PDB file of C-alpha atoms in Angstrom:
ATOM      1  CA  UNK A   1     -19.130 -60.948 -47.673  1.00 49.00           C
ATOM      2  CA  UNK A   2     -15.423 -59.313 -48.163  1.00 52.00           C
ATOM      3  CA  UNK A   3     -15.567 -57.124 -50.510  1.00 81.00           C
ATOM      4  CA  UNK A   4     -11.553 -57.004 -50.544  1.00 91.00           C
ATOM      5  CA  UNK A   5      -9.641 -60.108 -51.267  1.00 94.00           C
ATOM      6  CA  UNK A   6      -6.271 -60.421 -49.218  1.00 96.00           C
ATOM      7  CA  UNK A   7      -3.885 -63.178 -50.291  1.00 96.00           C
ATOM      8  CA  UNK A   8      -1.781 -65.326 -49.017  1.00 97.00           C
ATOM      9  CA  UNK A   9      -3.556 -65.915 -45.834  1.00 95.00           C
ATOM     10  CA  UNK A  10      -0.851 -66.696 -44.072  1.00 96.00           C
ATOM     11  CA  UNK A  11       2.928 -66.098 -45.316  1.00 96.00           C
ATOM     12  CA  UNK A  12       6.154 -67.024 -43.350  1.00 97.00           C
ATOM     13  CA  UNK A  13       9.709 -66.333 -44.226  1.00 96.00           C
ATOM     14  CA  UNK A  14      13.321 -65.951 -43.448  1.00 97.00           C
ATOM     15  CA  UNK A  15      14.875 -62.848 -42.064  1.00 97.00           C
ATOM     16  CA  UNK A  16      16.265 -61.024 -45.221  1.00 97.00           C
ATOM     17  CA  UNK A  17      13.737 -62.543 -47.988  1.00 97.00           C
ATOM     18  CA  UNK A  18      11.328 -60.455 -49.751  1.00 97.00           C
ATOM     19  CA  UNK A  19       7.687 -61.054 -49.192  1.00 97.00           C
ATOM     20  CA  UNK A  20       4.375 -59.523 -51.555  1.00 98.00           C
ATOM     21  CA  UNK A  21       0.961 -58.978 -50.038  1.00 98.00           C
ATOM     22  CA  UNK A  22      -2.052 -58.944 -52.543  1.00 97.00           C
ATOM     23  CA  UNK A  23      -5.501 -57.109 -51.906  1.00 96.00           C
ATOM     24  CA  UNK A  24      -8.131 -57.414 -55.089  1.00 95.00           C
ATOM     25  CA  UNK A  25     -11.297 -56.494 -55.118  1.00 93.00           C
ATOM     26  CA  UNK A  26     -14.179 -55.709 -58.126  1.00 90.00           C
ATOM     27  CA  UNK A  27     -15.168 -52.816 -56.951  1.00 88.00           C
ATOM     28  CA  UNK A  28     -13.118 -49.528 -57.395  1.00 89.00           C
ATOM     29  CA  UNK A  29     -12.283 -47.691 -53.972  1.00 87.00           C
ATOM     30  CA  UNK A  30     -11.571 -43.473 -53.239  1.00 85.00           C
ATOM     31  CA  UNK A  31      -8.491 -45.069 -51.565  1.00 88.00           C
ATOM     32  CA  UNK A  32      -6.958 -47.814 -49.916  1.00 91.00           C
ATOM     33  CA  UNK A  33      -5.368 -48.185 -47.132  1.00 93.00           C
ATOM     34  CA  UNK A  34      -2.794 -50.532 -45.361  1.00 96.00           C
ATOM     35  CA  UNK A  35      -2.674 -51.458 -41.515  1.00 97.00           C
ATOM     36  CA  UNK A  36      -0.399 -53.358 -39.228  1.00 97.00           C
ATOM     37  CA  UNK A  37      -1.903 -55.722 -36.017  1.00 96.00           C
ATOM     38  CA  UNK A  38       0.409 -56.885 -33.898  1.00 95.00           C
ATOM     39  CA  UNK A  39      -1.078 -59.312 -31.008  1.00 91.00           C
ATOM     40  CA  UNK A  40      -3.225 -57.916 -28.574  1.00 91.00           C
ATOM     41  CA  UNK A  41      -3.489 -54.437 -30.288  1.00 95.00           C
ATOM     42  CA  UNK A  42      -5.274 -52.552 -32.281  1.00 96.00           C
ATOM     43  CA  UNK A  43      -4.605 -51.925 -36.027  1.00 97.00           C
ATOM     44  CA  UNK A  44      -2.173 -49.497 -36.992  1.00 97.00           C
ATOM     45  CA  UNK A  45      -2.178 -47.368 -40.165  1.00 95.00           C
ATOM     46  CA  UNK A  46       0.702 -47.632 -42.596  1.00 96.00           C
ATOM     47  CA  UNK A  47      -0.115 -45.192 -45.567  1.00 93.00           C
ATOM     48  CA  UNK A  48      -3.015 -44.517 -47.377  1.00 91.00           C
ATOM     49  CA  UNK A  49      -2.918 -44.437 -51.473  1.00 91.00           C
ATOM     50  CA  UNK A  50      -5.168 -42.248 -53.339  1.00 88.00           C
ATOM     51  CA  UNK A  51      -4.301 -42.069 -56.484  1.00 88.00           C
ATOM     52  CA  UNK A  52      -4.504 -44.935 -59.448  1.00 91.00           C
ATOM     53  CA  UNK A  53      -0.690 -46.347 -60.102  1.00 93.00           C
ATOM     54  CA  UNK A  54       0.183 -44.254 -57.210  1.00 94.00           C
ATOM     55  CA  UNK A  55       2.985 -46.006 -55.392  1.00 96.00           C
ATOM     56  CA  UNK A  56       4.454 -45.062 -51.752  1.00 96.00           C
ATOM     57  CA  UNK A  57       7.498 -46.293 -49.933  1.00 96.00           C
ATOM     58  CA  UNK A  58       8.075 -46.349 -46.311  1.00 94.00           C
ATOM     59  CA  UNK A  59      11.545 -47.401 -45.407  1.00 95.00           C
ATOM     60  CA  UNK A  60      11.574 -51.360 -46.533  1.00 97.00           C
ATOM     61  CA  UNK A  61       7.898 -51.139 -47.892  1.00 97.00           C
ATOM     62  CA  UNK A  62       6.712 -50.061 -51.064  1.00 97.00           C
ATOM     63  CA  UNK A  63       2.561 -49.592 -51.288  1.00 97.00           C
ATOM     64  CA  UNK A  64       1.394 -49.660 -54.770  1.00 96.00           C
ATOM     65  CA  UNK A  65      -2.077 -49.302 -55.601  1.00 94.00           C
ATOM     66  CA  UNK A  66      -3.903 -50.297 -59.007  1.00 94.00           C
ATOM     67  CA  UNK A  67      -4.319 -47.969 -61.944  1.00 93.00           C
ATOM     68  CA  UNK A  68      -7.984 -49.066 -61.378  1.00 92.00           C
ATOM     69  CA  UNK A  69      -8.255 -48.648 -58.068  1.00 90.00           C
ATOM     70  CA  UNK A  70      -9.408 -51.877 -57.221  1.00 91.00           C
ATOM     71  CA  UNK A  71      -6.062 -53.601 -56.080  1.00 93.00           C
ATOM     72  CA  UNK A  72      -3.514 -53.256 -54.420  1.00 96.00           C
ATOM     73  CA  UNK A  73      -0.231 -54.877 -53.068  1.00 97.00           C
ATOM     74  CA  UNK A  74       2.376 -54.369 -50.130  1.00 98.00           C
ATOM     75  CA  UNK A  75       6.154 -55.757 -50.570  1.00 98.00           C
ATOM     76  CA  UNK A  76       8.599 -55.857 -48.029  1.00 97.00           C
ATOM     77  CA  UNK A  77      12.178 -55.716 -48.956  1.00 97.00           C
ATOM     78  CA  UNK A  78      14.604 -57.700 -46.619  1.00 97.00           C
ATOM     79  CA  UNK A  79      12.306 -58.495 -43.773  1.00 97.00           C
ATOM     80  CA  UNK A  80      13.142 -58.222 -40.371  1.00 97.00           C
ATOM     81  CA  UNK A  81      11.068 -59.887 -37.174  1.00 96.00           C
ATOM     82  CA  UNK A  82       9.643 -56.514 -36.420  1.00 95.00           C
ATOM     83  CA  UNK A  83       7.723 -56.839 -39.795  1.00 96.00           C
ATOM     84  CA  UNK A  84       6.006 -59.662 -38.373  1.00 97.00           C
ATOM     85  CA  UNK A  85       2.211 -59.020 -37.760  1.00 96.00           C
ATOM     86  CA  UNK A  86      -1.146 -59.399 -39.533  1.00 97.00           C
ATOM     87  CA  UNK A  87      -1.599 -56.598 -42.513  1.00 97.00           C
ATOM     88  CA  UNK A  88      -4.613 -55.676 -42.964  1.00 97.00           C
ATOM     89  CA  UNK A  89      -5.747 -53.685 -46.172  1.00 96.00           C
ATOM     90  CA  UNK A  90      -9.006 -51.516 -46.406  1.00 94.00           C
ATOM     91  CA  UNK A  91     -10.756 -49.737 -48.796  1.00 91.00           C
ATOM     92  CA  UNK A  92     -12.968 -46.339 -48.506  1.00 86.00           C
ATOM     93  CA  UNK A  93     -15.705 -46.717 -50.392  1.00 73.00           C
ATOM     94  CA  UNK A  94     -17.605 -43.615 -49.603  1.00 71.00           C
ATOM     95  CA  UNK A  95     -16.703 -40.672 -46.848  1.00 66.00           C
ATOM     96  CA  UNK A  96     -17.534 -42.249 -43.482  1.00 75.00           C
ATOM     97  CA  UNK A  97     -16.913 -45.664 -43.870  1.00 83.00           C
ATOM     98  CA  UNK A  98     -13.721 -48.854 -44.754  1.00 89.00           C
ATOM     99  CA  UNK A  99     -14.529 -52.206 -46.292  1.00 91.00           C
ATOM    100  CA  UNK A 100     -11.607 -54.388 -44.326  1.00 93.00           C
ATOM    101  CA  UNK A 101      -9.659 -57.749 -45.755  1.00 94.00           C
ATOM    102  CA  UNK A 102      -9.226 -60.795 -43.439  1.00 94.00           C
ATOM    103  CA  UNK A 103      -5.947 -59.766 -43.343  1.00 95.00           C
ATOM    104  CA  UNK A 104      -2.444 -61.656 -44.260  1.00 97.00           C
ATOM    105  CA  UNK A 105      -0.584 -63.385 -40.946  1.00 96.00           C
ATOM    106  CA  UNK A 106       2.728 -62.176 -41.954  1.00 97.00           C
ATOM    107  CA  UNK A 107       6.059 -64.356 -39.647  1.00 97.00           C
ATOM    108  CA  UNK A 108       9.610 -63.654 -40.387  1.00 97.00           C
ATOM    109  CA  UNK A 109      11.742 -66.191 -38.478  1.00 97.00           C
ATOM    110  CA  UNK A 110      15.010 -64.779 -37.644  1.00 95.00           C
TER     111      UNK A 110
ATOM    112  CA  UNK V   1      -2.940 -37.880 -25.742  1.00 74.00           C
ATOM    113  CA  UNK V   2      -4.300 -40.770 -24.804  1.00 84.00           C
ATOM    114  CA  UNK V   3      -5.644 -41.554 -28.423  1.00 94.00           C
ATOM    115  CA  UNK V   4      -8.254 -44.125 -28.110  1.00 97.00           C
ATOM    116  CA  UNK V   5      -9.512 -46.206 -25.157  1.00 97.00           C
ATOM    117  CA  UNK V   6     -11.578 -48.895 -24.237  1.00 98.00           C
ATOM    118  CA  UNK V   7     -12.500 -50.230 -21.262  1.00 97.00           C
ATOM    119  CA  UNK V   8     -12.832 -53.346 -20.329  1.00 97.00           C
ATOM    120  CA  UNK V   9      -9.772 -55.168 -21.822  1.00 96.00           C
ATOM    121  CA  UNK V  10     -11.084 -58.303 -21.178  1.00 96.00           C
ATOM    122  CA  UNK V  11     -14.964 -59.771 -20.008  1.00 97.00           C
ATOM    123  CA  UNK V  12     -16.433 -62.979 -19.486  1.00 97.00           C
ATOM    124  CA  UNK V  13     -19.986 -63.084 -19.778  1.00 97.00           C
ATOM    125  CA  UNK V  14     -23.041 -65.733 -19.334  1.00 97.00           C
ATOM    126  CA  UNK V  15     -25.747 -66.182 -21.990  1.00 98.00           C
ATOM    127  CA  UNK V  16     -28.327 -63.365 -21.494  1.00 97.00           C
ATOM    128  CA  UNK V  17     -25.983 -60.875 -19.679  1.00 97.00           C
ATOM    129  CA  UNK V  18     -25.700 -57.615 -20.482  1.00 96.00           C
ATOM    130  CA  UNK V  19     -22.754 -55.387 -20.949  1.00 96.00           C
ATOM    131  CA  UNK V  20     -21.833 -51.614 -21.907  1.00 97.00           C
ATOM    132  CA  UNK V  21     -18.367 -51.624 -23.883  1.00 98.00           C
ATOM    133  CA  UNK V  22     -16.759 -47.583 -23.554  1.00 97.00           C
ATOM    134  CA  UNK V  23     -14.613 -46.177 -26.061  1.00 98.00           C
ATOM    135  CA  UNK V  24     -13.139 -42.796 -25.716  1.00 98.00           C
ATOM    136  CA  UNK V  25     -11.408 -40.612 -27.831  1.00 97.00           C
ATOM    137  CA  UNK V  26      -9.553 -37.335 -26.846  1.00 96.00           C
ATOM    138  CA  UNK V  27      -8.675 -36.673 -30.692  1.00 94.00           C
ATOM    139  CA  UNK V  28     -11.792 -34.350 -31.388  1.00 93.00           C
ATOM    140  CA  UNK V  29     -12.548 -36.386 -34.445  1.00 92.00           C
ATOM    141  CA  UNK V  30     -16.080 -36.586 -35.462  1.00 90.00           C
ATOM    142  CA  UNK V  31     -16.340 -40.591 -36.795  1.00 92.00           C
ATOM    143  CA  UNK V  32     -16.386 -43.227 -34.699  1.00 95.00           C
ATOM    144  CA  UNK V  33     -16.993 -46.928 -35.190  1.00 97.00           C
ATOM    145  CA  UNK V  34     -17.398 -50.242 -33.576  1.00 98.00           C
ATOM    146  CA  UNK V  35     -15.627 -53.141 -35.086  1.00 98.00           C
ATOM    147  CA  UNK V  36     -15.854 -56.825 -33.956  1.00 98.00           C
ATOM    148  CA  UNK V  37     -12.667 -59.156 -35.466  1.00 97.00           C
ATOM    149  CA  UNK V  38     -12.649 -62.667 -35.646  1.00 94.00           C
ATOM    150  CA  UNK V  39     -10.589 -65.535 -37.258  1.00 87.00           C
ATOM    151  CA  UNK V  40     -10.346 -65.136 -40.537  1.00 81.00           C
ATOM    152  CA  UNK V  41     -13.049 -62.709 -41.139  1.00 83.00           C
ATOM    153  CA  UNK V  42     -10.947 -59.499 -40.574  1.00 87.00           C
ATOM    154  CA  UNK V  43     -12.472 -56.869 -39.235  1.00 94.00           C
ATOM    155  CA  UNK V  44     -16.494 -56.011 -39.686  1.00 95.00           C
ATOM    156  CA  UNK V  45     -18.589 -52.974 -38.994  1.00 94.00           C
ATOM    157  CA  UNK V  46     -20.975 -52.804 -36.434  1.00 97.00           C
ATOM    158  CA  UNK V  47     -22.306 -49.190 -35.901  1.00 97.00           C
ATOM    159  CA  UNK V  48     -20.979 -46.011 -36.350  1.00 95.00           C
ATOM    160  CA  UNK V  49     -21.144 -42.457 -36.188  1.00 95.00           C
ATOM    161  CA  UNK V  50     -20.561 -39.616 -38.221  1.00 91.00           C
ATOM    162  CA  UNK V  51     -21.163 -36.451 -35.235  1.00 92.00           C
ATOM    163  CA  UNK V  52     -22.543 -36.072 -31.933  1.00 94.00           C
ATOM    164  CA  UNK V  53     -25.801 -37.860 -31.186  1.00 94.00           C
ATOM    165  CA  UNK V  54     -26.163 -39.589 -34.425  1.00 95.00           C
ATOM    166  CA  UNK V  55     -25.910 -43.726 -35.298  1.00 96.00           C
ATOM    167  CA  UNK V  56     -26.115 -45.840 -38.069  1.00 94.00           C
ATOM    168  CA  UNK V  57     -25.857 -49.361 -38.680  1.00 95.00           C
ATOM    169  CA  UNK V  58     -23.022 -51.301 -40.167  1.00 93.00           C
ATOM    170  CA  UNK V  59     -22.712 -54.366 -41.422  1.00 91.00           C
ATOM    171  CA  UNK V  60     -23.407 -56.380 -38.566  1.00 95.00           C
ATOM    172  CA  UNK V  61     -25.568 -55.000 -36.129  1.00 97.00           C
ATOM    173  CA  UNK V  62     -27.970 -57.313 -34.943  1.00 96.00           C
ATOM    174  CA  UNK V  63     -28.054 -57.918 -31.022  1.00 96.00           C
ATOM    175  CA  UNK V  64     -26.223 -54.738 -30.551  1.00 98.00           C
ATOM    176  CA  UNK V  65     -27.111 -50.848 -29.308  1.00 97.00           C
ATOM    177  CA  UNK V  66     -25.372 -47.929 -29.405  1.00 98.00           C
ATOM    178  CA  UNK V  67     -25.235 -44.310 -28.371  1.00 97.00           C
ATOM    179  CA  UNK V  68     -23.166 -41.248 -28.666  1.00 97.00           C
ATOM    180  CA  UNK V  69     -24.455 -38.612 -25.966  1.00 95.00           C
ATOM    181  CA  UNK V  70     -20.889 -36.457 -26.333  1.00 96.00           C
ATOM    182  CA  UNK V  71     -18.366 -36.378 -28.796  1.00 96.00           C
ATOM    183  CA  UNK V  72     -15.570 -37.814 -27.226  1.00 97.00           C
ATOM    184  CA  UNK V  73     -17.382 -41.277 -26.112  1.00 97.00           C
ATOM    185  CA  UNK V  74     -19.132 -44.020 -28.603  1.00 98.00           C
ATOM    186  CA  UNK V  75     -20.947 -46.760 -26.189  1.00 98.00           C
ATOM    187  CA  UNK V  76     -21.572 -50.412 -27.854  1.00 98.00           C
ATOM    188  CA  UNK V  77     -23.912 -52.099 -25.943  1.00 98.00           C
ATOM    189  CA  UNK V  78     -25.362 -55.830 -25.739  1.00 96.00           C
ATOM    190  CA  UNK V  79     -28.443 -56.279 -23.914  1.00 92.00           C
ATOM    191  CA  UNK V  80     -29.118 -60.604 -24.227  1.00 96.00           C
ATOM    192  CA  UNK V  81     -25.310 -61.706 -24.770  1.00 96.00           C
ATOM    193  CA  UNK V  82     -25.126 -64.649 -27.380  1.00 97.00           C
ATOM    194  CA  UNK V  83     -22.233 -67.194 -27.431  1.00 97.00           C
ATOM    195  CA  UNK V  84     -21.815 -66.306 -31.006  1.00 97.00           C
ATOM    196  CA  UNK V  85     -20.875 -62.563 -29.461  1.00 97.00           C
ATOM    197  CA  UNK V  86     -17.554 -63.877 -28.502  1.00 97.00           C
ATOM    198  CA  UNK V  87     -15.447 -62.035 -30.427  1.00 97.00           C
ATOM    199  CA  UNK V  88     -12.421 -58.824 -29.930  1.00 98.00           C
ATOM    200  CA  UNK V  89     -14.165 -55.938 -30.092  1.00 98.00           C
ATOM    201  CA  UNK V  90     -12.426 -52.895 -31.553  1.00 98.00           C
ATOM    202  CA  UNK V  91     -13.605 -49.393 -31.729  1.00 98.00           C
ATOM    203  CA  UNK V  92     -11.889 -46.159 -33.930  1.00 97.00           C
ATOM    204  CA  UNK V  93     -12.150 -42.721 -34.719  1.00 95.00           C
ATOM    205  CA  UNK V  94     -11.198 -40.917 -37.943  1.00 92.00           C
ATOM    206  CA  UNK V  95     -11.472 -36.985 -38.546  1.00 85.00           C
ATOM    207  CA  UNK V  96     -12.243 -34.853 -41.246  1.00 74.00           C
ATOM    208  CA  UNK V  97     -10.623 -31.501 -42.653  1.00 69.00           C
ATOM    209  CA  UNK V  98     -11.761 -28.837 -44.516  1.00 64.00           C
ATOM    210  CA  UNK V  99     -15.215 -31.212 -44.803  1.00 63.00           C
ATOM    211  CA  UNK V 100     -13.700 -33.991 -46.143  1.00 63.00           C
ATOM    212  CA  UNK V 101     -12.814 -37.296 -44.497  1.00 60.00           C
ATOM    213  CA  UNK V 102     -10.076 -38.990 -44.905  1.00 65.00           C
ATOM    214  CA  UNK V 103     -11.251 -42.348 -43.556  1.00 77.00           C
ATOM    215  CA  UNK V 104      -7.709 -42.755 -41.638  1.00 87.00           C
ATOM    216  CA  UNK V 105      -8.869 -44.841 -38.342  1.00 92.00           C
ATOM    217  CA  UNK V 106      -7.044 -44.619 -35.014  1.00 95.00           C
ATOM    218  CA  UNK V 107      -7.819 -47.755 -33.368  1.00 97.00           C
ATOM    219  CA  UNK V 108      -8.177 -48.684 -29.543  1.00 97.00           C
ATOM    220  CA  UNK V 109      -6.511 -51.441 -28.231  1.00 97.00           C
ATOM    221  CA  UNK V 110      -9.071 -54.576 -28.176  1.00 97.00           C
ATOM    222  CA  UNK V 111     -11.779 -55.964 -25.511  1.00 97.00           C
ATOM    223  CA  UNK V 112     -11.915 -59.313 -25.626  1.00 97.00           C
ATOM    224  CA  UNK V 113     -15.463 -60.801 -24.645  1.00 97.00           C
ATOM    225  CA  UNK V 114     -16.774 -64.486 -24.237  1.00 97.00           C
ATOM    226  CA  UNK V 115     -19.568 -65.396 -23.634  1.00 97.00           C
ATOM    227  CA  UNK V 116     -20.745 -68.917 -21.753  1.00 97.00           C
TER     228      UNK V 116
END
């Protein structure tokens, strides 16, 4: 059972649109974080939000996560082809271990 | 730094084989974990550990073993291989400061297993 809710599935674009990635879940999370996969390798982390209505940017991405703390949701301004890869977002929901999404297949077509 | 490793990359095994899978990490962090990913089921939690000779279970550890003898090494081990074990296998590590963990995970780069 995921306890973390990522949507779309699957999301593919033009080079230069704007894209949104949404992670819900019902239970409320320490902090959430966001990864990047790209084929045959291991997730990477992006940033980590803490904080309720805490929002973080990272060059064309803005992280925001919910004043709840159960949700959260990536944007990418003006994508690129680099951006493409499967996000992945995660949730700590106690001090050892993550709850992972199935993760959003994310293609920007040049 | 290497970060983390895992050896092998890539194993084909038959029904009822058994296999070690080695991770290593030359971080120093105290957590490590075993992950398995498949298709639209994102990543789930086998075992982990939280120090030196201690396991627990995840969420899915049925038909698996593990063991941490040092530190720097987290062994995931099948001992009757199941085709429904055909899956990437990832392990991490995350670290903790001042007591407190910070649940960031530094992934290795895959093994992919089948089993036949």
């Amino acid at each position: 059972t995921q306890l973390l809710e990522q949507s779309p599935q699957f999301l593919s674009i033009q080079e230069g649109e704007n894209l949104t990635v949404y992670c819900n879940s019902s239970s409320v999370f320490s902090s959430l974080q966001w990864y990047r996969q790209e084929p045959g390798e291991g997730p990477v982390l992006l940033v980590t939000v803490v904080t309720g209505g805490e929002v973080k940017k990272l060059k064309r991405l803005t992280f925001q996560f919910g004043d709840a703390r159960k949700d959260s949701s990536l944007h990418i301004t003006a994508a690129q082809p680099g951006d493409t890869g499967l996000y992945l977002c995660a949730g700590a929901w106690n001090d050892y271990k993550l709850s992972f999404g199935a993760g959003t297949t994310v293609t920007v077509r040049a | 730094n290497a970060g983390v490793t895992q050896t092998p990359k890539f194993r084909v095994l038959k029904t009822g084989q058994s296999m070690t899978l080695l991770c290593a990490q030359d971080m120093n962090h105290e957590y490590m974990y075993w992950y398995r990913q498949d298709p639209g089921m994102g990543l789930r939690l086998i075992h982990y550990s939280v120090g030196e000779g201690t396991t627990a279970k995840g969420e899915v550890p049925d038909g698996y073993n593990v063991s941490r003898l040092k530190k720097q090494n987290f062994l995931l081990g099948l001992e009757s291989a199941a085709p429904s074990q055909t899956s990437v296998y990832f392990c991490a590590s995350s670290y903790s400061y001042r007591g407190r963990s910070y649940n960031e995970q530094f992934f290795g780069p895959g093994t992919r297993l089948t089993v036949l």
